Amino acid sequence: MRPFDQPIYVTRPLLPPLDALTARLGAVWDSGWLTNAGAQHDQLESRLRAHLDVPHLSLFNNGTMALTMALKALDLTGEVITTPFTFPATPHALLWNALTPVFADIDPVTMNIDPAAIEAAIGSKTSAILAVHVFGTPCDGTAIARIAARHGLRVVYDAAHAFGARMDETPIGTLGDVSMFSFHATKLFHCAEGGALTTGDAALKARFDLLRNFGIEGESTVSAPGLNGKMNEMDAALGLLVLDMVAEEKQQRAAIKAIYSRRFEPIDGITALRDVANFTSSQQYMAIRIDGNRFGVTRDEIYDRLRRHNVIARKYFAPLCSTFPHFENLPSARRENLPVAHRVVDEILCLPLYGALTPDTVERICDIVEGASFSCG
Ligand SMILES: *Cc1c(COP(=O)(O)O)cnc(C)c1O
């Protein structure tokens, strides 16, 4: 099979018509107001609050800063139980708050942190649980809330993959004390760079807003050790236009996922991540697991073969966070403590998923994945 002429990346950012963006930027230029809670920022904040169906939302300049501020606002101490199977930003936000991550193993099906492993990791210094809705699949929020209540722990969700996801009727951003969303260009909804925190607690929302603006409370009062987490007007203007494109993009992505799922369903050794029951997906990723023993070809071989055909799949989240040099000496980072995560990270592959992919391209990508098995069989 011939390689694709142009590289096919794992995603492609939604781009609104340039003249629509120019018109919005015209309003920004007229106002002469480029950042610090401008008109575009405030509009986006209220539209996202409605879209995500959450009581309170604060915009940030990126998701990592938002998460760092969330942990700061909760005034956590000591240890925080988290997953090794996530983007580096998750445990790094803990380090920037002088908190020690305690890695707990993941569920083999959802790839989210396993509530039983959380419970087993709780010690006298534990102050919170930092869970991630991996690939947009919701964590077991009920079990996590029960554990947190029993041990007096705070719950923070990294919902970077879960924009617009719902469990039954529950919006994902209402779980726990606070949820972080990322609006990076690789995410379904994006502002080029951006992020948000959602919470049901008005006092916490006020704390986020203080921390993202250096802790400046008024012209002559600085009351907290804040940083600069503000979203500027250009990013907010882009976000307002991208938000209008999200519903159609999600429909297109769902149709593409259906093609992938139909093709992989009969294949022994390839498992497409399924949406759980009563769940509205964020359509963020097309994740598959490749069991090298059953399929006859390993994930790494499939990855290389796709690359040779100009398809740039991604091994999210390899390497595991627990193997980073700044974490590897933690007792919880030992391989024996994280057997499921170590297995999953060797099997996972995220395939291209964005609305502009044609069905024909998706079928060809599937041919490449399957062909790898035939050529070695
Ligand atoms: C994208 C992402 C982040 C970081 O968000 P930024 O907006 O890029 O800072 C954090 N956690 C997860 C799971 C992510 O995928």
Tab-separated table of C-alpha atoms and ligand atoms in Angstrom:
chain	number	residue	atom	x	y	z
A	1	MET	CA	0.000	0.000	0.000
A	2	ARG	CA	1.245	3.486	-0.860
A	3	PRO	CA	1.925	5.950	1.958
A	4	PHE	CA	-0.371	8.969	2.234
A	5	ASP	CA	0.947	12.027	0.371
A	6	GLN	CA	0.422	14.278	3.373
A	7	PRO	CA	0.987	13.258	6.996
A	8	ILE	CA	-2.204	12.226	8.801
A	9	TYR	CA	-1.873	13.414	12.384
A	10	VAL	CA	-3.755	12.106	15.376
A	11	THR	CA	-5.880	15.247	15.392
A	12	ARG	CA	-6.403	18.506	13.571
A	13	PRO	CA	-7.558	21.655	15.345
A	14	LEU	CA	-10.963	23.130	14.548
A	15	LEU	CA	-10.366	26.345	12.593
A	16	PRO	CA	-13.227	28.825	12.232
A	17	PRO	CA	-13.479	30.891	9.029
A	18	LEU	CA	-10.668	33.443	9.149
A	19	ASP	CA	-12.979	36.373	8.347
A	20	ALA	CA	-15.154	35.511	11.362
A	21	LEU	CA	-12.056	35.640	13.552
A	22	THR	CA	-10.944	38.894	11.949
A	23	ALA	CA	-14.344	40.423	12.730
A	24	ARG	CA	-14.086	39.428	16.391
A	25	LEU	CA	-10.518	40.689	16.596
A	26	GLY	CA	-11.805	43.970	15.123
A	27	ALA	CA	-13.981	44.371	18.212
A	28	VAL	CA	-10.980	43.613	20.429
A	29	TRP	CA	-8.875	46.204	18.567
A	30	ASP	CA	-11.642	48.805	18.871
A	31	SER	CA	-11.787	48.238	22.618
A	32	GLY	CA	-8.016	48.481	23.044
A	33	TRP	CA	-8.407	45.832	25.802
A	34	LEU	CA	-6.198	42.778	25.219
A	35	THR	CA	-6.328	40.825	28.482
A	36	ASN	CA	-7.498	40.898	32.164
A	37	ALA	CA	-11.135	39.764	31.980
A	38	GLY	CA	-12.098	41.558	28.771
A	39	ALA	CA	-15.395	41.296	26.899
A	40	GLN	CA	-14.419	38.172	24.886
A	41	HIS	CA	-13.147	36.477	28.054
A	42	ASP	CA	-16.318	37.182	30.010
A	43	GLN	CA	-18.542	36.042	27.153
A	44	LEU	CA	-16.598	32.807	26.774
A	45	GLU	CA	-16.697	32.175	30.506
A	46	SER	CA	-20.481	32.415	30.642
A	47	ARG	CA	-21.015	30.439	27.435
A	48	LEU	CA	-18.777	27.624	28.687
A	49	ARG	CA	-20.539	27.606	32.051
A	50	ALA	CA	-23.803	26.990	30.178
A	51	HIS	CA	-22.274	24.514	27.708
A	52	LEU	CA	-20.634	22.402	30.430
A	53	ASP	CA	-23.685	22.842	32.672
A	54	VAL	CA	-21.647	23.754	35.754
A	55	PRO	CA	-22.386	26.264	38.555
A	56	HIS	CA	-19.038	28.100	38.370
A	57	LEU	CA	-16.246	28.285	35.797
A	58	SER	CA	-12.969	30.205	35.678
A	59	LEU	CA	-10.948	30.520	32.486
A	60	PHE	CA	-7.158	30.112	32.493
A	61	ASN	CA	-4.316	30.547	30.012
A	62	ASN	CA	-3.809	26.764	29.876
A	63	GLY	CA	-4.937	23.595	31.585
A	64	THR	CA	-1.670	23.001	33.434
A	65	MET	CA	-1.821	26.415	35.091
A	66	ALA	CA	-5.490	25.823	35.929
A	67	LEU	CA	-4.677	22.514	37.634
A	68	THR	CA	-1.736	24.041	39.512
A	69	MET	CA	-4.007	26.822	40.806
A	70	ALA	CA	-6.776	24.342	41.715
A	71	LEU	CA	-4.420	22.405	43.974
A	72	LYS	CA	-3.167	25.655	45.498
A	73	ALA	CA	-6.700	26.931	46.132
A	74	LEU	CA	-7.564	23.758	48.045
A	75	ASP	CA	-4.567	24.321	50.352
A	76	LEU	CA	-3.518	20.684	50.176
A	77	THR	CA	-0.611	19.188	52.126
A	78	GLY	CA	1.479	16.015	52.077
A	79	GLU	CA	0.462	13.307	49.635
A	80	VAL	CA	-2.053	13.142	46.804
A	81	ILE	CA	-3.119	9.852	45.252
A	82	THR	CA	-3.041	9.928	41.466
A	83	THR	CA	-2.626	7.818	38.329
A	84	PRO	CA	0.646	7.136	36.490
A	85	PHE	CA	-1.285	6.773	33.209
A	86	THR	CA	-1.762	10.434	32.317
A	87	PHE	CA	-0.139	13.420	30.650
A	88	PRO	CA	2.947	14.743	32.540
A	89	ALA	CA	1.041	17.912	33.516
A	90	THR	CA	-1.074	15.965	36.032
A	91	PRO	CA	1.661	14.878	38.479
A	92	HIS	CA	3.804	17.933	37.653
A	93	ALA	CA	1.054	20.214	38.999
A	94	LEU	CA	1.456	18.321	42.285
A	95	LEU	CA	5.224	18.920	42.364
A	96	TRP	CA	4.736	22.658	41.736
A	97	ASN	CA	2.576	22.679	44.878
A	98	ALA	CA	5.220	20.768	46.876
A	99	LEU	CA	2.842	17.801	47.071
A	100	THR	CA	4.025	14.193	46.769
A	101	PRO	CA	2.238	12.026	44.246
A	102	VAL	CA	1.305	8.538	45.360
A	103	PHE	CA	0.708	6.452	42.253
A	104	ALA	CA	-2.177	3.992	42.311
A	105	ASP	CA	-2.797	1.389	39.608
A	106	ILE	CA	-5.512	1.670	36.953
A	107	ASP	CA	-8.555	-0.316	35.906
A	108	PRO	CA	-7.740	-2.671	32.994
A	109	VAL	CA	-10.875	-1.738	31.023
A	110	THR	CA	-11.431	2.014	31.574
A	111	MET	CA	-7.698	2.730	32.120
A	112	ASN	CA	-8.790	5.153	34.870
A	113	ILE	CA	-7.462	5.067	38.427
A	114	ASP	CA	-8.807	2.021	40.275
A	115	PRO	CA	-10.850	2.944	43.394
A	116	ALA	CA	-9.585	-0.171	45.213
A	117	ALA	CA	-5.991	0.923	44.555
A	118	ILE	CA	-6.826	4.430	45.829
A	119	GLU	CA	-8.174	2.989	49.060
A	120	ALA	CA	-5.061	0.833	49.511
A	121	ALA	CA	-2.766	3.856	48.982
A	122	ILE	CA	-4.315	6.090	51.656
A	123	GLY	CA	-1.953	6.980	54.491
A	124	SER	CA	-1.765	9.489	57.327
A	125	LYS	CA	-0.394	12.211	55.005
A	126	THR	CA	-2.974	11.810	52.228
A	127	SER	CA	-4.940	15.012	51.614
A	128	ALA	CA	-6.574	14.466	48.218
A	129	ILE	CA	-7.260	12.298	45.188
A	130	LEU	CA	-6.279	13.613	41.754
A	131	ALA	CA	-8.069	11.458	39.178
A	132	VAL	CA	-8.067	11.696	35.373
A	133	HIS	CA	-10.957	10.871	33.022
A	134	VAL	CA	-8.583	9.117	30.613
A	135	PHE	CA	-9.569	9.479	26.936
A	136	GLY	CA	-12.796	11.056	28.213
A	137	THR	CA	-14.084	7.913	29.924
A	138	PRO	CA	-15.503	9.015	33.279
A	139	CYS	CA	-13.859	7.769	36.460
A	140	ASP	CA	-15.990	5.862	38.953
A	141	GLY	CA	-17.093	9.122	40.587
A	142	THR	CA	-19.446	7.419	43.020
A	143	ALA	CA	-16.764	5.120	44.449
A	144	ILE	CA	-14.211	7.946	44.579
A	145	ALA	CA	-16.674	10.250	46.388
A	146	ARG	CA	-17.408	7.511	48.920
A	147	ILE	CA	-13.696	6.927	49.627
A	148	ALA	CA	-13.066	10.680	49.900
A	149	ALA	CA	-15.949	11.165	52.347
A	150	ARG	CA	-14.819	8.262	54.495
A	151	HIS	CA	-11.244	9.581	54.779
A	152	GLY	CA	-11.892	13.334	54.659
A	153	LEU	CA	-10.070	13.815	51.336
A	154	ARG	CA	-10.531	16.421	48.609
A	155	VAL	CA	-11.193	15.267	45.042
A	156	VAL	CA	-9.722	16.957	41.973
A	157	TYR	CA	-10.450	15.763	38.443
A	158	ASP	CA	-8.240	16.264	35.426
A	159	ALA	CA	-11.062	16.450	32.853
A	160	ALA	CA	-8.766	17.599	30.018
A	161	HIS	CA	-10.173	14.849	27.750
A	162	ALA	CA	-13.769	15.051	28.877
A	163	PHE	CA	-15.155	18.281	27.420
A	164	GLY	CA	-18.957	18.020	27.328
A	165	ALA	CA	-19.025	14.437	28.627
A	166	ARG	CA	-21.944	13.332	30.772
A	167	MET	CA	-22.589	10.329	33.000
A	168	ASP	CA	-26.351	9.679	32.814
A	169	GLU	CA	-27.532	13.268	33.261
A	170	THR	CA	-24.553	14.357	35.369
A	171	PRO	CA	-22.207	16.830	33.652
A	172	ILE	CA	-18.634	15.610	34.121
A	173	GLY	CA	-17.472	19.004	35.436
A	174	THR	CA	-19.712	18.775	38.505
A	175	LEU	CA	-17.864	15.784	40.010
A	176	GLY	CA	-15.498	16.261	42.959
A	177	ASP	CA	-14.414	19.586	44.465
A	178	VAL	CA	-12.994	20.911	41.204
A	179	SER	CA	-12.443	19.796	37.607
A	180	MET	CA	-9.818	21.035	35.155
A	181	PHE	CA	-10.432	21.305	31.407
A	182	SER	CA	-7.744	21.947	28.787
A	183	PHE	CA	-8.409	24.044	25.706
A	184	HIS	CA	-5.124	23.272	23.992
A	185	ALA	CA	-5.199	23.097	20.183
A	186	THR	CA	-5.118	19.283	20.287
A	187	LYS	CA	-8.320	19.147	22.317
A	188	LEU	CA	-11.800	18.941	20.748
A	189	PHE	CA	-12.776	22.384	22.010
A	190	HIS	CA	-9.790	24.714	22.046
A	191	CYS	CA	-8.608	28.326	22.229
A	192	ALA	CA	-5.147	27.545	20.742
A	193	GLU	CA	-4.040	27.579	24.404
A	194	GLY	CA	-6.442	27.722	27.318
A	195	GLY	CA	-8.055	25.951	30.216
A	196	ALA	CA	-10.733	26.214	32.868
A	197	LEU	CA	-11.664	25.131	36.372
A	198	THR	CA	-15.227	24.221	37.277
A	199	THR	CA	-16.652	23.910	40.770
A	200	GLY	CA	-19.911	23.954	42.681
A	201	ASP	CA	-18.369	26.102	45.415
A	202	ALA	CA	-18.658	29.885	44.938
A	203	ALA	CA	-15.902	30.591	47.509
A	204	LEU	CA	-13.532	28.285	45.648
A	205	LYS	CA	-14.326	30.035	42.354
A	206	ALA	CA	-13.428	33.380	44.000
A	207	ARG	CA	-10.145	31.811	45.146
A	208	PHE	CA	-9.334	30.643	41.592
A	209	ASP	CA	-9.990	34.122	40.235
A	210	LEU	CA	-7.713	35.636	42.865
A	211	LEU	CA	-4.871	33.172	42.249
A	212	ARG	CA	-4.950	33.534	38.457
A	213	ASN	CA	-4.417	37.288	38.821
A	214	PHE	CA	-1.289	37.328	41.056
A	215	GLY	CA	-3.455	37.251	44.207
A	216	ILE	CA	-4.342	40.910	43.627
A	217	GLU	CA	-7.584	41.616	45.435
A	218	GLY	CA	-7.717	45.356	44.872
A	219	GLU	CA	-5.486	48.240	43.922
A	220	SER	CA	-3.847	48.246	47.329
A	221	THR	CA	-4.393	44.664	48.474
A	222	VAL	CA	-2.512	41.510	47.505
A	223	SER	CA	-3.901	38.708	49.633
A	224	ALA	CA	-2.584	35.438	48.164
A	225	PRO	CA	0.572	34.117	46.429
A	226	GLY	CA	-0.988	34.074	42.974
A	227	LEU	CA	0.547	33.681	39.541
A	228	ASN	CA	-0.444	34.764	36.037
A	229	GLY	CA	-3.146	32.399	34.795
A	230	LYS	CA	-5.211	34.826	32.731
A	231	MET	CA	-6.676	34.054	29.319
A	232	ASN	CA	-6.178	36.846	26.804
A	233	GLU	CA	-8.780	38.308	24.431
A	234	MET	CA	-7.354	36.775	21.233
A	235	ASP	CA	-7.570	33.248	22.617
A	236	ALA	CA	-11.051	33.907	24.018
A	237	ALA	CA	-12.258	35.302	20.661
A	238	LEU	CA	-10.991	32.151	18.919
A	239	GLY	CA	-12.677	29.983	21.569
A	240	LEU	CA	-16.049	31.665	21.049
A	241	LEU	CA	-15.945	30.750	17.356
A	242	VAL	CA	-14.619	27.221	17.907
A	243	LEU	CA	-17.402	26.559	20.418
A	244	ASP	CA	-19.981	27.005	17.642
A	245	MET	CA	-18.286	24.212	15.657
A	246	VAL	CA	-18.109	21.609	18.425
A	247	ALA	CA	-21.533	19.958	17.990
A	248	GLU	CA	-21.021	19.154	14.298
A	249	GLU	CA	-17.435	18.040	14.887
A	250	LYS	CA	-18.636	15.596	17.556
A	251	GLN	CA	-21.152	14.049	15.145
A	252	GLN	CA	-18.487	13.613	12.492
A	253	ARG	CA	-16.061	12.083	14.962
A	254	ALA	CA	-18.733	9.660	16.196
A	255	ALA	CA	-19.247	8.475	12.596
A	256	ILE	CA	-15.489	7.973	12.148
A	257	LYS	CA	-15.249	6.044	15.420
A	258	ALA	CA	-18.049	3.805	14.191
A	259	ILE	CA	-15.977	2.878	11.117
A	260	TYR	CA	-12.902	2.077	13.208
A	261	SER	CA	-14.989	0.058	15.670
A	262	ARG	CA	-16.704	-1.941	12.888
A	263	ARG	CA	-13.323	-2.786	11.341
A	264	PHE	CA	-11.632	-3.800	14.602
A	265	GLU	CA	-14.591	-5.617	16.180
A	266	PRO	CA	-13.843	-9.011	14.533
A	267	ILE	CA	-10.061	-8.803	15.039
A	268	ASP	CA	-8.597	-10.919	17.803
A	269	GLY	CA	-6.048	-8.919	19.763
A	270	ILE	CA	-7.303	-5.430	18.889
A	271	THR	CA	-9.731	-3.804	21.287
A	272	ALA	CA	-11.241	-0.387	20.644
A	273	LEU	CA	-11.971	1.574	23.811
A	274	ARG	CA	-15.737	1.415	24.276
A	275	ASP	CA	-18.012	4.089	25.581
A	276	VAL	CA	-19.463	2.985	28.908
A	277	ALA	CA	-23.248	2.644	29.291
A	278	ASN	CA	-25.375	5.796	29.773
A	279	PHE	CA	-22.438	7.953	28.891
A	280	THR	CA	-22.163	10.854	26.473
A	281	SER	CA	-18.664	10.758	24.996
A	282	SER	CA	-16.417	13.771	24.492
A	283	GLN	CA	-15.217	12.192	21.197
A	284	GLN	CA	-11.687	13.250	22.091
A	285	TYR	CA	-9.690	10.131	21.129
A	286	MET	CA	-9.852	6.916	19.144
A	287	ALA	CA	-7.895	4.665	21.472
A	288	ILE	CA	-7.191	1.013	20.716
A	289	ARG	CA	-5.306	-1.664	22.616
A	290	ILE	CA	-3.109	-4.101	20.730
A	291	ASP	CA	-2.359	-7.373	22.471
A	292	GLY	CA	0.800	-8.433	20.661
A	293	ASN	CA	0.464	-12.096	21.646
A	294	ARG	CA	-3.062	-12.455	20.293
A	295	PHE	CA	-2.723	-10.159	17.286
A	296	GLY	CA	0.693	-11.516	16.343
A	297	VAL	CA	2.218	-8.050	15.970
A	298	THR	CA	3.100	-5.621	18.731
A	299	ARG	CA	1.821	-2.106	19.250
A	300	ASP	CA	5.264	-0.688	18.469
A	301	GLU	CA	5.389	-2.535	15.152
A	302	ILE	CA	1.941	-1.203	14.203
A	303	TYR	CA	3.005	2.288	15.211
A	304	ASP	CA	6.138	2.074	13.021
A	305	ARG	CA	4.194	0.683	10.092
A	306	LEU	CA	1.640	3.493	10.327
A	307	ARG	CA	4.496	5.986	10.353
A	308	ARG	CA	6.004	4.448	7.244
A	309	HIS	CA	2.612	5.087	5.611
A	310	ASN	CA	2.663	8.701	6.847
A	311	VAL	CA	0.096	8.131	9.604
A	312	ILE	CA	1.266	9.673	12.869
A	313	ALA	CA	-0.506	7.719	15.624
A	314	ARG	CA	0.341	8.468	19.274
A	315	LYS	CA	1.264	6.176	22.161
A	316	TYR	CA	-0.596	8.158	24.819
A	317	PHE	CA	0.520	8.041	27.648
A	318	ALA	CA	3.945	6.534	27.147
A	319	PRO	CA	6.214	6.731	29.053
A	320	LEU	CA	4.298	6.219	32.305
A	321	CYS	CA	4.668	9.205	34.642
A	322	SER	CA	5.931	6.930	37.422
A	323	THR	CA	9.061	6.228	35.328
A	324	PHE	CA	10.151	9.882	35.049
A	325	PRO	CA	13.483	10.544	36.808
A	326	HIS	CA	11.823	12.877	39.309
A	327	PHE	CA	9.275	10.201	40.331
A	328	GLU	CA	10.989	6.835	39.830
A	329	ASN	CA	12.362	6.655	43.365
A	330	LEU	CA	8.976	7.050	45.035
A	331	PRO	CA	7.867	3.822	46.752
A	332	SER	CA	4.550	3.975	44.842
A	333	ALA	CA	6.381	4.210	41.493
A	334	ARG	CA	7.719	0.648	41.726
A	335	ARG	CA	6.693	-1.498	38.792
A	336	GLU	CA	5.161	-4.165	41.094
A	337	ASN	CA	2.764	-1.518	42.403
A	338	LEU	CA	1.501	-0.659	38.911
A	339	PRO	CA	1.190	-3.891	36.891
A	340	VAL	CA	-1.938	-2.879	34.960
A	341	ALA	CA	-0.577	0.539	34.009
A	342	HIS	CA	2.657	-1.057	32.756
A	343	ARG	CA	0.706	-3.487	30.603
A	344	VAL	CA	-1.680	-0.852	29.216
A	345	VAL	CA	1.090	1.566	28.302
A	346	ASP	CA	2.676	-1.095	26.077
A	347	GLU	CA	-0.604	-1.819	24.271
A	348	ILE	CA	-2.231	1.573	23.792
A	349	LEU	CA	-2.383	3.462	20.509
A	350	CYS	CA	-4.419	6.547	19.610
A	351	LEU	CA	-5.431	6.668	15.946
A	352	PRO	CA	-6.289	9.771	13.903
A	353	LEU	CA	-9.693	11.209	14.863
A	354	TYR	CA	-11.016	14.507	13.533
A	355	GLY	CA	-14.097	15.493	11.597
A	356	ALA	CA	-12.316	16.260	8.324
A	357	LEU	CA	-11.017	12.667	7.975
A	358	THR	CA	-12.789	10.999	5.072
A	359	PRO	CA	-14.289	7.509	5.482
A	360	ASP	CA	-11.930	6.339	2.738
A	361	THR	CA	-8.886	7.507	4.706
A	362	VAL	CA	-10.152	5.784	7.843
A	363	GLU	CA	-10.629	2.512	5.933
A	364	ARG	CA	-7.063	2.799	4.579
A	365	ILE	CA	-5.678	3.395	8.080
A	366	CYS	CA	-7.501	0.243	9.214
A	367	ASP	CA	-6.028	-1.661	6.240
A	368	ILE	CA	-2.538	-0.610	7.329
A	369	VAL	CA	-3.165	-1.735	10.912
A	370	GLU	CA	-4.598	-5.082	9.795
A	371	GLY	CA	-2.052	-5.634	7.045
A	372	ALA	CA	0.702	-5.578	9.624
A	373	SER	CA	-0.755	-8.783	10.982
A	374	PHE	CA	-1.065	-10.508	7.579
A	375	SER	CA	2.454	-9.701	6.461
A	376	CYS	CA	3.901	-11.300	9.574
A	377	GLY	CA	1.382	-14.154	9.866
B	1	LIG	C1	-3.790	18.356	27.515
B	1	LIG	C2	-3.716	17.779	28.898
B	1	LIG	C3	-3.280	18.524	30.000
B	1	LIG	C4	-2.592	19.868	29.859
B	1	LIG	O1	-3.371	20.846	29.364
B	1	LIG	P1	-2.670	22.157	28.707
B	1	LIG	O2	-3.858	23.006	28.397
B	1	LIG	O3	-1.949	21.700	27.488
B	1	LIG	O4	-1.783	22.750	29.724
B	1	LIG	C5	-3.365	17.968	31.262
B	1	LIG	N1	-3.838	16.724	31.450
B	1	LIG	C6	-4.231	15.952	30.418
B	1	LIG	C7	-4.747	14.585	30.704
B	1	LIG	C8	-4.161	16.444	29.108
B	1	LIG	O5	-4.499	15.670	28.083
